[in-house]
């Protein structure tokens, strides 16, 4: 049974490892040019088997349809400093020719009821295997540091309460989401000041 899952997850693991290198490479290119990088950092993971099974049961996805219907078995996150960096990152992804963007979900303009904000892009990514090329779905979540802070905290609380938050916690999370939104707004207003300071700092480090 475990062997079957190992085989199933192998191309997803390969895709996550390859994409982490590629997307982190984008950040390094900005650093070399000493210009503001719209990408702050990149993480990636393969969904653990119990989470795959949970989600399949929750969404009524038959196990023999996982490849077609579960889009985030391979998942990456790209964190940005500013909200305005997010469309720049999406454009760069769309211009690449090593994968195809097949779907986009904008939970920034359409915030989720929980308070969740993020921009999701689904890719069809070709993995080279010993049996030939296999195209798999990969989800990239693009978000600011503030959105990531909120989502990380909310996600861990979700484990504790299995999604059934007490009213008080739910309201606090919604207020915290609003505070994260305000933080993003304030930072956007002084974006130019911050970027100038960051370029000065990186040049000083180089000397
Ligand atoms: P993980 O891997 O533990 O993060 P659904 O799962 O029904 O919400 P769907 O169709 O799978 O929706 O696609 P969606 O909403 O684009 O992507 C789901 C993923 O987005 C989730 O993965 C989370 O990573 C993130 N997400 C969506 N809504 C929320 C939210 O309210 N709070 C937080 N913290 N994250 C959210 P999983 O499946 O939860 O798994």
Short mmCIF file of C-alpha atoms and ligand atoms in Angstrom, two decimals:
data_model
loop_
_atom_site.label_atom_id
_atom_site.label_comp_id
_atom_site.label_asym_id
_atom_site.label_seq_id
_atom_site.Cartn_x
_atom_site.Cartn_y
_atom_site.Cartn_z
CA UNK A 1 0.00 0.00 0.00
CA UNK A 2 2.77 2.40 1.02
CA UNK A 3 4.70 1.47 -2.14
CA UNK A 4 1.68 2.40 -4.25
CA UNK A 5 1.53 5.87 -2.61
CA UNK A 6 5.30 6.33 -2.94
CA UNK A 7 4.99 5.66 -6.67
CA UNK A 8 1.98 7.96 -6.98
CA UNK A 9 3.66 10.82 -5.11
CA UNK A 10 7.10 10.50 -6.77
CA UNK A 11 6.38 12.87 -9.73
CA UNK A 12 4.80 15.39 -7.33
CA UNK A 13 7.93 15.32 -5.14
CA UNK A 14 10.10 15.79 -8.20
CA UNK A 15 7.96 18.73 -9.41
CA UNK A 16 8.14 20.48 -6.00
CA UNK A 17 11.93 20.08 -5.82
CA UNK A 18 12.42 21.33 -9.39
CA UNK A 19 10.06 24.28 -8.99
CA UNK A 20 11.65 25.33 -5.69
CA UNK A 21 15.00 25.64 -7.50
CA UNK A 22 13.43 27.48 -10.44
CA UNK A 23 11.37 29.94 -8.41
CA UNK A 24 14.16 30.64 -5.93
CA UNK A 25 16.35 31.25 -8.99
CA UNK A 26 14.05 34.12 -9.96
CA UNK A 27 14.78 35.82 -6.63
CA UNK A 28 18.55 35.36 -7.07
CA UNK A 29 18.35 37.03 -10.49
CA UNK A 30 16.77 40.14 -8.95
CA UNK A 31 19.42 40.16 -6.21
CA UNK A 32 22.22 40.08 -8.79
CA UNK A 33 20.67 43.09 -10.51
CA UNK A 34 20.36 44.94 -7.15
CA UNK A 35 16.72 45.75 -7.91
CA UNK A 36 13.69 45.16 -5.74
CA UNK A 37 12.68 41.49 -5.88
CA UNK A 38 8.91 40.94 -6.00
CA UNK A 39 9.69 37.54 -4.42
CA UNK A 40 10.75 37.48 -0.77
CA UNK A 41 10.96 33.71 -0.27
CA UNK A 42 9.65 30.44 -1.66
CA UNK A 43 8.51 27.26 0.10
CA UNK A 44 7.13 23.99 -1.19
CA UNK A 45 5.62 20.74 0.04
CA UNK A 46 3.90 17.58 -1.13
CA UNK A 47 0.55 17.07 0.57
CA UNK A 48 0.88 14.29 3.18
CA UNK A 49 -1.14 11.13 2.36
CA UNK A 50 -3.63 11.56 5.28
CA UNK A 51 -4.39 15.12 4.05
CA UNK A 52 -4.87 13.83 0.48
CA UNK A 53 -7.33 11.22 1.76
CA UNK A 54 -9.14 13.72 4.02
CA UNK A 55 -9.55 16.25 1.23
CA UNK A 56 -10.66 13.57 -1.28
CA UNK A 57 -13.36 12.42 1.17
CA UNK A 58 -14.42 16.02 1.96
CA UNK A 59 -14.73 17.00 -1.71
CA UNK A 60 -16.05 13.64 -2.98
CA UNK A 61 -13.05 13.05 -5.26
CA UNK A 62 -12.68 9.34 -6.21
CA UNK A 63 -9.11 8.13 -5.56
CA UNK A 64 -8.68 7.18 -9.22
CA UNK A 65 -9.42 10.84 -10.18
CA UNK A 66 -6.85 12.48 -7.86
CA UNK A 67 -4.47 13.40 -10.70
CA UNK A 68 -7.18 15.29 -12.57
CA UNK A 69 -9.18 16.72 -9.67
CA UNK A 70 -6.85 17.48 -6.77
CA UNK A 71 -4.83 20.48 -7.81
CA UNK A 72 -2.65 20.99 -4.74
CA UNK A 73 -0.96 17.64 -4.13
CA UNK A 74 2.17 19.53 -5.18
CA UNK A 75 2.10 22.98 -3.64
CA UNK A 76 4.44 25.98 -3.60
CA UNK A 77 4.16 29.35 -1.89
CA UNK A 78 5.77 32.54 -3.07
CA UNK A 79 5.87 35.29 -0.47
CA UNK A 80 6.03 38.96 -1.49
CA UNK A 81 6.67 42.13 0.51
CA UNK A 82 3.94 44.20 -1.13
CA UNK A 83 0.46 43.48 -2.54
CA UNK A 84 1.52 45.14 -5.82
CA UNK A 85 4.30 42.55 -6.22
CA UNK A 86 1.69 39.79 -6.59
CA UNK A 87 0.45 40.67 -10.14
CA UNK A 88 4.12 41.08 -11.21
CA UNK A 89 4.88 37.55 -10.00
CA UNK A 90 1.78 36.17 -11.76
CA UNK A 91 2.86 37.85 -15.02
CA UNK A 92 6.37 36.42 -14.78
CA UNK A 93 4.92 32.93 -14.22
CA UNK A 94 2.64 33.29 -17.25
CA UNK A 95 5.55 34.28 -19.47
CA UNK A 96 7.62 31.21 -18.67
CA UNK A 97 7.64 28.40 -21.16
CA UNK A 98 8.54 25.50 -18.87
CA UNK A 99 4.92 25.14 -17.66
CA UNK A 100 1.41 26.26 -18.50
CA UNK A 101 -0.87 28.30 -16.21
CA UNK A 102 -4.28 26.60 -16.40
CA UNK A 103 -6.29 28.31 -13.67
CA UNK A 104 -6.18 31.36 -11.39
CA UNK A 105 -8.12 32.10 -8.21
CA UNK A 106 -7.99 35.58 -6.76
CA UNK A 107 -8.76 35.37 -3.05
CA UNK A 108 -7.39 38.90 -2.63
CA UNK A 109 -10.19 40.71 -4.41
CA UNK A 110 -12.54 37.86 -3.36
CA UNK A 111 -11.46 37.26 0.24
CA UNK A 112 -12.71 33.94 1.70
CA UNK A 113 -15.31 34.02 4.46
CA UNK A 114 -12.64 32.90 6.96
CA UNK A 115 -10.61 36.05 6.19
CA UNK A 116 -8.14 34.13 3.98
CA UNK A 117 -6.39 36.19 1.28
CA UNK A 118 -3.98 34.84 -1.33
CA UNK A 119 -3.63 34.50 -5.12
CA UNK A 120 -3.70 30.92 -6.38
CA UNK A 121 -2.27 29.84 -9.71
CA UNK A 122 -2.61 26.27 -10.98
CA UNK A 123 0.08 25.00 -13.36
CA UNK A 124 0.36 22.00 -15.62
CA UNK A 125 4.00 21.04 -15.12
CA UNK A 126 5.89 18.44 -17.19
CA UNK A 127 7.98 16.04 -15.13
CA UNK A 128 10.54 13.90 -16.98
CA UNK A 129 10.33 10.30 -15.74
CA UNK A 130 11.98 7.07 -16.87
CA UNK A 131 8.66 6.24 -18.55
CA UNK A 132 8.59 9.54 -20.44
CA UNK A 133 7.01 12.91 -19.73
CA UNK A 134 4.17 13.17 -17.21
CA UNK A 135 2.21 16.39 -16.83
CA UNK A 136 0.94 17.05 -13.33
CA UNK A 137 -1.05 19.81 -11.65
CA UNK A 138 0.76 22.09 -9.20
CA UNK A 139 -0.76 24.89 -7.11
CA UNK A 140 1.23 28.03 -6.36
CA UNK A 141 -0.08 30.32 -3.63
CA UNK A 142 1.23 33.86 -3.96
CA UNK A 143 0.76 36.11 -0.94
CA UNK A 144 2.29 38.92 1.09
CA UNK A 145 4.18 38.30 4.32
CA UNK A 146 1.15 39.63 6.24
CA UNK A 147 -1.26 37.30 4.40
CA UNK A 148 1.13 34.42 5.08
CA UNK A 149 1.35 35.24 8.79
CA UNK A 150 -2.44 35.19 9.08
CA UNK A 151 -2.90 32.00 7.01
CA UNK A 152 -0.19 30.12 8.94
CA UNK A 153 -1.74 30.96 12.31
CA UNK A 154 -5.27 30.21 11.12
CA UNK A 155 -4.15 26.91 9.59
CA UNK A 156 -2.60 25.73 12.85
CA UNK A 157 -5.72 26.73 14.82
CA UNK A 158 -7.74 24.76 12.26
CA UNK A 159 -5.94 21.60 13.38
CA UNK A 160 -6.98 22.25 16.96
CA UNK A 161 -10.63 23.02 16.20
CA UNK A 162 -11.06 20.99 12.92
CA UNK A 163 -12.55 24.07 11.29
CA UNK A 164 -15.24 24.56 13.98
CA UNK A 165 -13.88 27.66 15.63
CA UNK A 166 -15.60 29.00 18.74
CA UNK A 167 -17.41 32.27 17.88
CA UNK A 168 -14.89 34.41 19.76
CA UNK A 169 -11.87 32.89 17.96
CA UNK A 170 -13.61 33.21 14.59
CA UNK A 171 -14.27 36.90 15.20
CA UNK A 172 -10.72 37.50 16.41
CA UNK A 173 -9.36 35.79 13.28
CA UNK A 174 -11.55 37.99 11.11
CA UNK A 175 -10.28 41.09 12.94
CA UNK A 176 -6.70 39.83 12.59
CA UNK A 177 -7.30 39.37 8.84
CA UNK A 178 -8.52 42.99 8.66
CA UNK A 179 -5.40 44.09 10.59
CA UNK A 180 -3.18 42.19 8.12
CA UNK A 181 -5.01 43.93 5.27
CA UNK A 182 -4.39 47.34 6.93
CA UNK A 183 -0.71 46.45 7.41
CA UNK A 184 -0.41 45.66 3.69
CA UNK A 185 -2.12 48.98 2.85
CA UNK A 186 0.21 51.01 5.09
CA UNK A 187 3.33 49.29 3.74
CA UNK A 188 2.16 49.91 0.16
CA UNK A 189 1.94 53.63 0.94
CA UNK A 190 5.60 53.83 1.98
CA UNK A 191 6.74 51.24 -0.57
CA UNK A 192 9.13 53.56 -2.40
CA UNK A 193 10.85 54.68 0.83
CA UNK A 194 11.27 51.06 1.92
CA UNK A 195 12.65 49.94 -1.44
CA UNK A 196 15.19 52.79 -1.58
CA UNK A 197 16.40 51.86 1.91
CA UNK A 198 16.66 48.18 0.92
CA UNK A 199 18.71 48.93 -2.20
CA UNK A 200 21.04 51.21 -0.13
CA UNK A 201 21.40 48.45 2.47
CA UNK A 202 22.21 45.74 -0.09
CA UNK A 203 24.81 48.00 -1.81
CA UNK A 204 26.43 48.72 1.58
CA UNK A 205 26.63 44.97 2.27
CA UNK A 206 28.37 44.41 -1.09
CA UNK A 207 31.18 46.92 -0.27
P1 LIG B 1 -2.94 22.45 3.13
O1 LIG B 1 -2.07 21.70 2.23
O2 LIG B 1 -2.91 21.90 4.53
O3 LIG B 1 -2.74 23.94 3.09
P2 LIG B 1 -10.91 24.27 -0.50
O4 LIG B 1 -9.91 23.27 -0.01
O5 LIG B 1 -12.29 23.72 -0.59
O6 LIG B 1 -10.85 25.58 0.27
P3 LIG B 1 -9.77 24.11 -3.21
O7 LIG B 1 -10.73 23.95 -4.31
O8 LIG B 1 -8.92 22.95 -2.85
O9 LIG B 1 -10.57 24.70 -1.96
O10 LIG B 1 -8.82 25.22 -3.67
P4 LIG B 1 -8.24 26.51 -3.00
O11 LIG B 1 -9.20 27.17 -2.08
O12 LIG B 1 -7.74 27.33 -4.12
O13 LIG B 1 -6.99 25.96 -2.22
C1 LIG B 1 -7.05 25.31 -1.02
C2 LIG B 1 -5.78 25.67 -0.25
O14 LIG B 1 -5.75 27.09 -0.06
C3 LIG B 1 -5.79 25.10 1.15
O15 LIG B 1 -5.19 23.85 1.13
C4 LIG B 1 -4.96 26.11 1.93
O16 LIG B 1 -3.59 25.92 1.70
C5 LIG B 1 -5.40 27.40 1.29
N1 LIG B 1 -6.60 27.91 1.95
C6 LIG B 1 -7.82 28.05 1.39
N2 LIG B 1 -8.68 28.58 2.27
C7 LIG B 1 -8.00 28.79 3.42
C8 LIG B 1 -8.34 29.34 4.71
O17 LIG B 1 -9.47 29.75 4.98
N3 LIG B 1 -7.33 29.38 5.62
C9 LIG B 1 -6.07 28.96 5.37
N4 LIG B 1 -5.16 29.06 6.35
N5 LIG B 1 -5.73 28.43 4.16
C10 LIG B 1 -6.67 28.35 3.21
P5 LIG B 1 -5.66 22.71 2.14
O18 LIG B 1 -6.35 21.66 1.37
O19 LIG B 1 -6.38 23.31 3.29
O20 LIG B 1 -4.38 22.04 2.60
#
